[in-house]
Short mmCIF file of C-alpha atoms in Angstrom, two decimals:
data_model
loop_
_atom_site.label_atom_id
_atom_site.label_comp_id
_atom_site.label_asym_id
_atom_site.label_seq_id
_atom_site.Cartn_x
_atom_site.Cartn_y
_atom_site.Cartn_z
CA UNK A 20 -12.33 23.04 10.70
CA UNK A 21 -8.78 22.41 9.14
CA UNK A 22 -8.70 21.86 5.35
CA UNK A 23 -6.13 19.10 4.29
CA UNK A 24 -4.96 19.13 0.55
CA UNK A 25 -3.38 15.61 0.02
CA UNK A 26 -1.34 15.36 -3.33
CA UNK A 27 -1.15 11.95 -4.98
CA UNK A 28 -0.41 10.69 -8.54
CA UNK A 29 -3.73 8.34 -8.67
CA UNK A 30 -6.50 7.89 -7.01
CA UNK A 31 -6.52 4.05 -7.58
CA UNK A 32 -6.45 0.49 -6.41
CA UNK A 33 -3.24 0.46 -4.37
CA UNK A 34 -1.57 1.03 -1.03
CA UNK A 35 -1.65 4.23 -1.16
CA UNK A 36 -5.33 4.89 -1.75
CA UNK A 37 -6.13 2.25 0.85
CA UNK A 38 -4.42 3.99 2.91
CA UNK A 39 -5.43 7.37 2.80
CA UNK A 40 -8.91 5.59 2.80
CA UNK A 41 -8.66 3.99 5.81
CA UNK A 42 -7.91 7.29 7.55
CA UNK A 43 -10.59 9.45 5.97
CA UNK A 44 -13.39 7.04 7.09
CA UNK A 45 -12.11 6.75 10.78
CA UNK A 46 -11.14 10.36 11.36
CA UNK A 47 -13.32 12.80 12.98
CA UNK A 48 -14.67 14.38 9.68
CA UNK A 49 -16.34 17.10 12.06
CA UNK A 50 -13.16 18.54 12.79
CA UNK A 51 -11.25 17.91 9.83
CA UNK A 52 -11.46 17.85 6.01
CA UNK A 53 -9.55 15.90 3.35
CA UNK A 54 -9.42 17.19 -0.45
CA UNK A 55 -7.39 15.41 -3.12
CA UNK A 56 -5.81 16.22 -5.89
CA UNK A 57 -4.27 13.63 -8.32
CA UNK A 58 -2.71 13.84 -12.02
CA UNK A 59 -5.47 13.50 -14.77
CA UNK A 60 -5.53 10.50 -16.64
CA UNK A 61 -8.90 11.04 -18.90
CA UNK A 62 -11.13 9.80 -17.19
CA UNK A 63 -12.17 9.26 -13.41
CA UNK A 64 -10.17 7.57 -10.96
CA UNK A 65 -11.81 4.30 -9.16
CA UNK A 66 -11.62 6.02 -5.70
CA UNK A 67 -12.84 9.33 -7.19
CA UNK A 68 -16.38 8.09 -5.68
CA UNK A 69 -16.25 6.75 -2.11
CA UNK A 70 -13.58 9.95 -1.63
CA UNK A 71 -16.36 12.13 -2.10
CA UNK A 72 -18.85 10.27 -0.47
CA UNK A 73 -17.07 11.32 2.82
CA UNK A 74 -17.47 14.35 1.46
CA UNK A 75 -13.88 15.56 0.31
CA UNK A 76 -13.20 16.96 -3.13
CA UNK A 77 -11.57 15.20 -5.87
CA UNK A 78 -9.27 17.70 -8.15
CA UNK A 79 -7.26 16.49 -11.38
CA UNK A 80 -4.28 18.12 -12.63
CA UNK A 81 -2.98 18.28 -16.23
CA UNK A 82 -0.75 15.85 -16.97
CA UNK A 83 1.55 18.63 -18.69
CA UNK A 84 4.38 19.99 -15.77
CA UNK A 85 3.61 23.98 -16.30
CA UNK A 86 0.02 23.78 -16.60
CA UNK A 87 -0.05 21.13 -13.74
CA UNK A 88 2.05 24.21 -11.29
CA UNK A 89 -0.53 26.40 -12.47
CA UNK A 90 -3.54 24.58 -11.99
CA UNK A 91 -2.14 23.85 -8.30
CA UNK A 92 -1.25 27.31 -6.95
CA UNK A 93 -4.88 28.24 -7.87
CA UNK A 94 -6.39 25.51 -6.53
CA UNK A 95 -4.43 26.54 -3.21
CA UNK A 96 -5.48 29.95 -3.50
CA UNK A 97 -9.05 29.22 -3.61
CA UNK A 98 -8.90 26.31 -1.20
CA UNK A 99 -8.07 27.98 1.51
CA UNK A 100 -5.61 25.12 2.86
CA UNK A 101 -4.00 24.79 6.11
CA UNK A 102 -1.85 21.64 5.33
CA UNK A 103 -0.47 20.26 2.21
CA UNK A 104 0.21 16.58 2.54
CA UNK A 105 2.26 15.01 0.04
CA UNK A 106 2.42 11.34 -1.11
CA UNK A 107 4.96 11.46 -4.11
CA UNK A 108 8.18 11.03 -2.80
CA UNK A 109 11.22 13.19 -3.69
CA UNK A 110 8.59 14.90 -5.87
CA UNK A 111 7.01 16.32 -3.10
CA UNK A 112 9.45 19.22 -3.08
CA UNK A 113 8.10 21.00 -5.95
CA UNK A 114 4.47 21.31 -4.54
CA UNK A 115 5.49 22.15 -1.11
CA UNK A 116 7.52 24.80 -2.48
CA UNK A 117 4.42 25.91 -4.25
CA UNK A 118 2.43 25.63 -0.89
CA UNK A 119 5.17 27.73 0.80
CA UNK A 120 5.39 30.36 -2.05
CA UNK A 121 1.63 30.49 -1.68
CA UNK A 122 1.57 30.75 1.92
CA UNK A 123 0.27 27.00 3.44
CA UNK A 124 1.38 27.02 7.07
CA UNK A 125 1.90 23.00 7.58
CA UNK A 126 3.64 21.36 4.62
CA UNK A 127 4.26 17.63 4.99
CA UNK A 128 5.99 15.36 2.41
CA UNK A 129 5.33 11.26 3.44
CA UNK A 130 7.31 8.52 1.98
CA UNK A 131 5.48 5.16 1.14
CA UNK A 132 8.32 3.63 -0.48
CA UNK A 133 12.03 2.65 0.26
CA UNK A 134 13.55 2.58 -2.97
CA UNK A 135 16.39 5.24 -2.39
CA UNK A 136 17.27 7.38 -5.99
CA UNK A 137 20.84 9.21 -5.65
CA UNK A 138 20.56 10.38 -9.19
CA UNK A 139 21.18 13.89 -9.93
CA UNK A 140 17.78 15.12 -10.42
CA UNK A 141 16.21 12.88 -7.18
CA UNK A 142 19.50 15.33 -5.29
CA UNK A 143 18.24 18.46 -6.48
CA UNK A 144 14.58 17.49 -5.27
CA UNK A 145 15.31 15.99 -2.05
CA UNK A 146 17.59 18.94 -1.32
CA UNK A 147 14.59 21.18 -2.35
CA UNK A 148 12.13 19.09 -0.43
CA UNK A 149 14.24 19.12 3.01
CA UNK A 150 13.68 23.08 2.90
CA UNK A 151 10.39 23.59 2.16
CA UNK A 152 9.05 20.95 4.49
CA UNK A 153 7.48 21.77 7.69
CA UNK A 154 7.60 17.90 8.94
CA UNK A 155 9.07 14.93 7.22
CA UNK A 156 6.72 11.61 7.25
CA UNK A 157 6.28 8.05 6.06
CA UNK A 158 4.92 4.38 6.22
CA UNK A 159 8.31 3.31 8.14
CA UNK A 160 12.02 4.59 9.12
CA UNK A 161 13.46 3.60 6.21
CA UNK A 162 10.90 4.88 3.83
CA UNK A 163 11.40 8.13 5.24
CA UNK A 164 15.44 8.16 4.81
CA UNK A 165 15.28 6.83 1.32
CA UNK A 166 12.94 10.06 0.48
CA UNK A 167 14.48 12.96 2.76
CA UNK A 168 18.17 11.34 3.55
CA UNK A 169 19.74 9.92 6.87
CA UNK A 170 20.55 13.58 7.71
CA UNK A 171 17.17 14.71 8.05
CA UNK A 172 15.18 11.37 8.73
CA UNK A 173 15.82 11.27 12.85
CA UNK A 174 13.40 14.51 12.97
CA UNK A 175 10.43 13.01 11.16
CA UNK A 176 7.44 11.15 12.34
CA UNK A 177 6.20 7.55 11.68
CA UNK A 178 2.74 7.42 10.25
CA UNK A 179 1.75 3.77 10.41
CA UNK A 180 -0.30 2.01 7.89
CA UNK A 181 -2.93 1.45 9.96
CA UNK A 182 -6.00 -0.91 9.17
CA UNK A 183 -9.51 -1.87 10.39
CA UNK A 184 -8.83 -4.72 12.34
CA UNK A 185 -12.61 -6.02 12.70
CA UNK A 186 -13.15 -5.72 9.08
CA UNK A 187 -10.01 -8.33 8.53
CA UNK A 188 -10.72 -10.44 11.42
CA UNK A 189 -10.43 -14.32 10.60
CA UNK A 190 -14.02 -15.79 9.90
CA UNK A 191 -14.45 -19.71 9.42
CA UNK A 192 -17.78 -19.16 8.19
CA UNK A 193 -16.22 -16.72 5.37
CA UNK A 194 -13.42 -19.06 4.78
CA UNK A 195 -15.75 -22.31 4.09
CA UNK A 196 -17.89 -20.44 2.08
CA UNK A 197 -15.16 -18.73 -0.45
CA UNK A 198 -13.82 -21.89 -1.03
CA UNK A 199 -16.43 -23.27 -1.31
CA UNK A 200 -17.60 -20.63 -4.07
CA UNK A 201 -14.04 -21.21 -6.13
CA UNK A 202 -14.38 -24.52 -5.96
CA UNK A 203 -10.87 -24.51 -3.96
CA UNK A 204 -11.34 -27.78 -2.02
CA UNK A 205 -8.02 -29.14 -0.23
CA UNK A 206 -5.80 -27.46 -2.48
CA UNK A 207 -3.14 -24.95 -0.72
CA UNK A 208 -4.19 -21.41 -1.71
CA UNK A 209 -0.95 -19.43 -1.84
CA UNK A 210 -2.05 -15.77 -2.39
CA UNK A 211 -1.03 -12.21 -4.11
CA UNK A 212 -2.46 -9.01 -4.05
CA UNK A 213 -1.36 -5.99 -5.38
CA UNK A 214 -0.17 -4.22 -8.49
CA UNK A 215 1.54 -6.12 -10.74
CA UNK A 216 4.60 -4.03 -11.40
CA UNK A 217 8.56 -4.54 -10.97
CA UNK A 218 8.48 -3.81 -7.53
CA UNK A 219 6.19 -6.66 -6.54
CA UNK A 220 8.50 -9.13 -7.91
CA UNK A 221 5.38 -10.54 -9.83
CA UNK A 222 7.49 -12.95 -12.02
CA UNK A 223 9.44 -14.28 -9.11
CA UNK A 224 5.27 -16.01 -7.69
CA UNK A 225 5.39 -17.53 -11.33
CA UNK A 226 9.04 -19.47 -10.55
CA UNK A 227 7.66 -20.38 -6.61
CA UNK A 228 4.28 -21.83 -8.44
CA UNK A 229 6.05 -23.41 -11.57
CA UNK A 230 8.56 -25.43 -8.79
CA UNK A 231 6.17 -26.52 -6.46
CA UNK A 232 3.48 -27.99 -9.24
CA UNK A 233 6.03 -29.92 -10.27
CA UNK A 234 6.46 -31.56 -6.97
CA UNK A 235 3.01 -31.86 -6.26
CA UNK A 236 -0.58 -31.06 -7.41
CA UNK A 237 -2.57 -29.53 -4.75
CA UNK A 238 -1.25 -26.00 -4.95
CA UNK A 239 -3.13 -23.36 -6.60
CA UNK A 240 -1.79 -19.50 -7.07
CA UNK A 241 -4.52 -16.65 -6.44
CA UNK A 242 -4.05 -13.09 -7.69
CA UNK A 243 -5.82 -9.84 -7.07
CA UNK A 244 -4.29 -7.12 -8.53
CA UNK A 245 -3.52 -5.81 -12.00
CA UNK A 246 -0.98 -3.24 -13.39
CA UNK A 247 1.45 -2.25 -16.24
CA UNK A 248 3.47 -5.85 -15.94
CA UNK A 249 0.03 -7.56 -16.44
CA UNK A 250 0.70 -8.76 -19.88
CA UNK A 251 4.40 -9.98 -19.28
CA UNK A 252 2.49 -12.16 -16.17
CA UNK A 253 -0.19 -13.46 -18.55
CA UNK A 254 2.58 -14.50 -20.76
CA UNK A 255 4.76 -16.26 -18.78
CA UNK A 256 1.57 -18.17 -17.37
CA UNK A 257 0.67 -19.10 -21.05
CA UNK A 258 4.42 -20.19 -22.19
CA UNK A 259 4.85 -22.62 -18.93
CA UNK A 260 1.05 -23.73 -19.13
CA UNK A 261 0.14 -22.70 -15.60
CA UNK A 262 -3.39 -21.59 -16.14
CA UNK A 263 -4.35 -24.29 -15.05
CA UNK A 264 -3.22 -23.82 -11.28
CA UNK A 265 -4.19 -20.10 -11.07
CA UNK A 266 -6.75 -17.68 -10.37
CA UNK A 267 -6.44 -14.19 -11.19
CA UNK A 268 -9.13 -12.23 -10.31
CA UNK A 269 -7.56 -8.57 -11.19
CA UNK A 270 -8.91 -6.06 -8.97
CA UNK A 271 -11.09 -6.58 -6.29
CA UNK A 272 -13.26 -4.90 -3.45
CA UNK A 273 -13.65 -8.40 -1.18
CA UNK A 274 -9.59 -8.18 -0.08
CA UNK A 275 -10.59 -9.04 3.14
CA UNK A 276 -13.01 -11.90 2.48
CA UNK A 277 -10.70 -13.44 0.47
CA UNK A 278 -7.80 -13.29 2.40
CA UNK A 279 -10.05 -15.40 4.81
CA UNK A 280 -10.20 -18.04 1.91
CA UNK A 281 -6.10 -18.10 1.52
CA UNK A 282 -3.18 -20.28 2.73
CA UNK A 283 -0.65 -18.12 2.76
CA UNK A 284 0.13 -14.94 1.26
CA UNK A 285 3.33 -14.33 -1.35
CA UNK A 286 4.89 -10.82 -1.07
CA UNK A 287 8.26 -11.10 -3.16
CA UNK A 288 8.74 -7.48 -3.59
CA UNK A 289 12.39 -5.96 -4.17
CA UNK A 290 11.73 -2.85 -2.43
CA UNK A 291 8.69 -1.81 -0.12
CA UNK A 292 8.23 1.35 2.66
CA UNK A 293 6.13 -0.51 5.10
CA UNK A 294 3.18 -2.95 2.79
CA UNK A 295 -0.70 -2.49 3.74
CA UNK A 296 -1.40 -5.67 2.31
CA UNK A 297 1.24 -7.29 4.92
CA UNK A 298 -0.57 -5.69 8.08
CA UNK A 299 -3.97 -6.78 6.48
CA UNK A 300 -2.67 -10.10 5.67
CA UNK A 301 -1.71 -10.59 9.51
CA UNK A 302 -4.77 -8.83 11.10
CA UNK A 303 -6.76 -11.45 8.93
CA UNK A 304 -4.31 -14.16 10.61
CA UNK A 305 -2.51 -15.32 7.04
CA UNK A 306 0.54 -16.29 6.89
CA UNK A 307 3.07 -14.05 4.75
CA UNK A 308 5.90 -14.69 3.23
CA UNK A 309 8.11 -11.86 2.59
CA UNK A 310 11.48 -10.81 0.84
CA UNK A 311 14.05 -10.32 2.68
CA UNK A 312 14.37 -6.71 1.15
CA UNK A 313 10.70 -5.80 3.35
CA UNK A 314 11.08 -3.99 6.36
CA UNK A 315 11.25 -5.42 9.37
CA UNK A 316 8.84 -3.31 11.20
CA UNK A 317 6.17 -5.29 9.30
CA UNK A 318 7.19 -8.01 11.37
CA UNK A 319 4.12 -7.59 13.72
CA UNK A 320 2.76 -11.16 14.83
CA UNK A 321 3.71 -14.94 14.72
CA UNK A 322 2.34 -14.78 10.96
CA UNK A 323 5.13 -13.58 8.90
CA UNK A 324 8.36 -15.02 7.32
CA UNK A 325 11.29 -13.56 5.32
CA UNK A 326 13.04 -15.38 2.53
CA UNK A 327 15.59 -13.69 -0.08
CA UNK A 328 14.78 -13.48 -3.68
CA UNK A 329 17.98 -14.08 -5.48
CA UNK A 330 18.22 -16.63 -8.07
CA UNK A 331 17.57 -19.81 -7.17
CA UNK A 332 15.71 -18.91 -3.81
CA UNK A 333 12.30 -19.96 -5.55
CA UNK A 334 12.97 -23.23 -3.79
CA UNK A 335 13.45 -21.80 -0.02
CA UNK A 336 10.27 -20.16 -0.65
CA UNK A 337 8.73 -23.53 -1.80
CA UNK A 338 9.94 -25.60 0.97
CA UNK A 339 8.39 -22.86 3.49
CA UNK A 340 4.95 -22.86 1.74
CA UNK A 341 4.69 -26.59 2.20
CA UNK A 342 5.92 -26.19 5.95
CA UNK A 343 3.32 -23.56 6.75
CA UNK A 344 0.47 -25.38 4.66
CA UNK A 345 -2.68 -24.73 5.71
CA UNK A 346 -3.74 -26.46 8.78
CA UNK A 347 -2.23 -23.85 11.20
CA UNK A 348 -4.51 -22.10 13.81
CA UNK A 349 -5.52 -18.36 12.98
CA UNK A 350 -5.76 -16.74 15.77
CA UNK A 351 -7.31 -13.21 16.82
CA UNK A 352 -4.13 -10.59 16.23
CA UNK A 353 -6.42 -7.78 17.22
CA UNK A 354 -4.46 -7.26 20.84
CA UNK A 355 -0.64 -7.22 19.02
CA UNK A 356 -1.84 -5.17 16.26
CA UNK A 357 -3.00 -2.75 18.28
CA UNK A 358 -0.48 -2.52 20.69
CA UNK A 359 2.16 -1.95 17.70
CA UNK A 360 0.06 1.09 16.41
CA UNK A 361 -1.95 -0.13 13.18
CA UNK A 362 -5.40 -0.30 14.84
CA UNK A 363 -7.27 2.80 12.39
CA UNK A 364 -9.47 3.73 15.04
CA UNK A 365 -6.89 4.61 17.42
CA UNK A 366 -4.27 5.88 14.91
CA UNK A 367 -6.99 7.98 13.03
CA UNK A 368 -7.24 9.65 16.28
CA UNK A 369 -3.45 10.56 16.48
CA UNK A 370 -3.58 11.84 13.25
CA UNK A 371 -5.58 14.14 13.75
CA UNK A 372 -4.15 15.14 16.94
CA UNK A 373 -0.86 15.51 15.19
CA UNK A 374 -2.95 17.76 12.17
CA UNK A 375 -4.28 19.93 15.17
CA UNK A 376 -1.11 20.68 16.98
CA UNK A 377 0.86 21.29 14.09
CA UNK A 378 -1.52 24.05 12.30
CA UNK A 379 -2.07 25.48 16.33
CA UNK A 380 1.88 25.49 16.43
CA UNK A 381 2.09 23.07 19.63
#
């Protein structure tokens, strides 16, 4: 059985998590074996559970740097590893230079996001991490050049956010009855969900809501998600008295059900590798609405949009929430999806074929 070690900061609510999720319940845990190690916070992290329900190991690492390197060449040691996979970005170089040092055959860093750092230390890493990596990966193509550079990305491998497309297939009967429960009615449910950080553009929802309630009173803004910008949202919702027209539900386990319940879904974010939340939104047949700054290999089905999000573009975004409304037929996306690669139980399968060839050297 091959022994996968796959480094993360958190073990969290977030794309990442989801992600590695997704993959660890449709791979063939027979033939394969997922630990994970994350950076200790003080207490345990909210996937810490279903992680080791499918029976990998859960490992935290002090949050100090030298005892952190320490803790992880033992845990190496004693783990007897084949692969180290690596989900920090630039980052990455330091513990795949570990794994090398410590003698981990297959050493793979994967980029999630796109936001490119040419400052001097994110040089020194990424010119550390290009030669201690045995393959260079990531949600999308230009996730994977903002981590390793153009230089090295063309010899690198796409590994696509893949969901379960059953378990986000549109349901009327779901639909009516979350509605029904938050006493939504006919009102336009325009939708968020995700961390509420700077990258998500969280603020930039607030200026889309606080124009379009001024032209009309049928639009109501639901949020799942929380995060470190959580109390600058809150305010700005309090100072332009717009509790009124929102939900915010924080985190959530019932993504799918109520993306069923939604309009459309709002992802503003200035920088992205390739969003889970837009290939969940379209397997669920929502409508998104993205920045223009989102890749475009997201752009998988008749049920996605791109605005910018400069100043003043609050009111393109408007105007194209009131075209779309929410009359529009949801149809299956199961066929496209899959096609396009993000189907998990064919893409679970190719990872592990990938996992396989690469520790048998093929």
């Amino acid at each position: 059985m091959i022994k996968v070690l796959h480094v993360v900061t958190r073990l969290n609510v977030g794309g990442l998590t989801t992600f590695l999720m997704n993959y660890y319940k449709h791979i063939d845990r027979s033939r394969i074996k997922f630990d994970f190690v994350a950076i200790d916070t003080g207490q345990k992290h909210a996937y810490h559970d279903q992680f080791e329900k499918f029976g990998g190991k859960v490992f935290y690492m002090p949050s100090q740097f030298v005892q952190r390197g320490t803790f992880f060449v033992k845990l190496l040691r004693n783990g007897n590893y084949s692969v180290v996979h690596c989900h920090i970005e630039v980052q990455s170089g330091i513990y795949l230079l570990l794994a090398k040092l410590t003698g981990v055959p297959v050493r793979i860093s994967h980029a999630h996001w796109s936001r490119e750092n040419n400052g001097f230390q994110n040089r020194v890493l990424k010119f550390l991490l290009n030669r201690v990596v045995t393959l260079r990966a990531g949600a999308s193509n230009i996730a994977i050049e903002a981590v390793v550079g153009k230089d090295y990305s063309t010899n690198s491998r796409v590994i696509h956010n893949a969901v379960d497309l059953e378990h986000f297939k549109f349901d009327e009967s779901v639909r009516k009855h979350y509605r029904k429960s938050f006493n939504f009615g006919d009102n336009i449910i325009i939708g968020f969900v995700g961390r509420l950080t700077h990258q998500k553009n969280i603020l930039f929802i607030i200026e889309i809501l606080n124009t379009l309630v001024k032209q009309r009173d049928d639009i109501r803004l639901l949020v799942v998600g929380d995060g470190e910008d959580g109390s600058l949202f809150k305010k700005e919702i309090e100072d332009r008295d717009l509790a009124p027209f929102i939900y915010w539900l924080r985190e959530r386990s019932d993504i799918n059900e109520l993306m069923n319940a939604m309009d459309i879904l709002l992802l503003p974010s200035h920088y992205e590798g390739l969003p889970l939340v837009a290939v969940e939104a379209q397997a669920a047949s929502l409508h998104v609405i993205a920045s223009e700054n989102v890749t475009r290999q997201v752009n998988l089905s008749s049920f996605i949009s791109y605005e910018p999000i400069d100043i003043g573009s609050e009111f393109l975004w408007s105007k194209a929430i009131e075209s779309i409304g929410k009359d529009y037929l949801r149809h299956s996306t199961t066929d496209v999806l899959t096609k396009a690669g993000f189907n998990i139980k064919e893409e679970a399968k190719n990872l592990l074929n990938l996992y396989e060839n690469l520790v048998n050297g093929s």
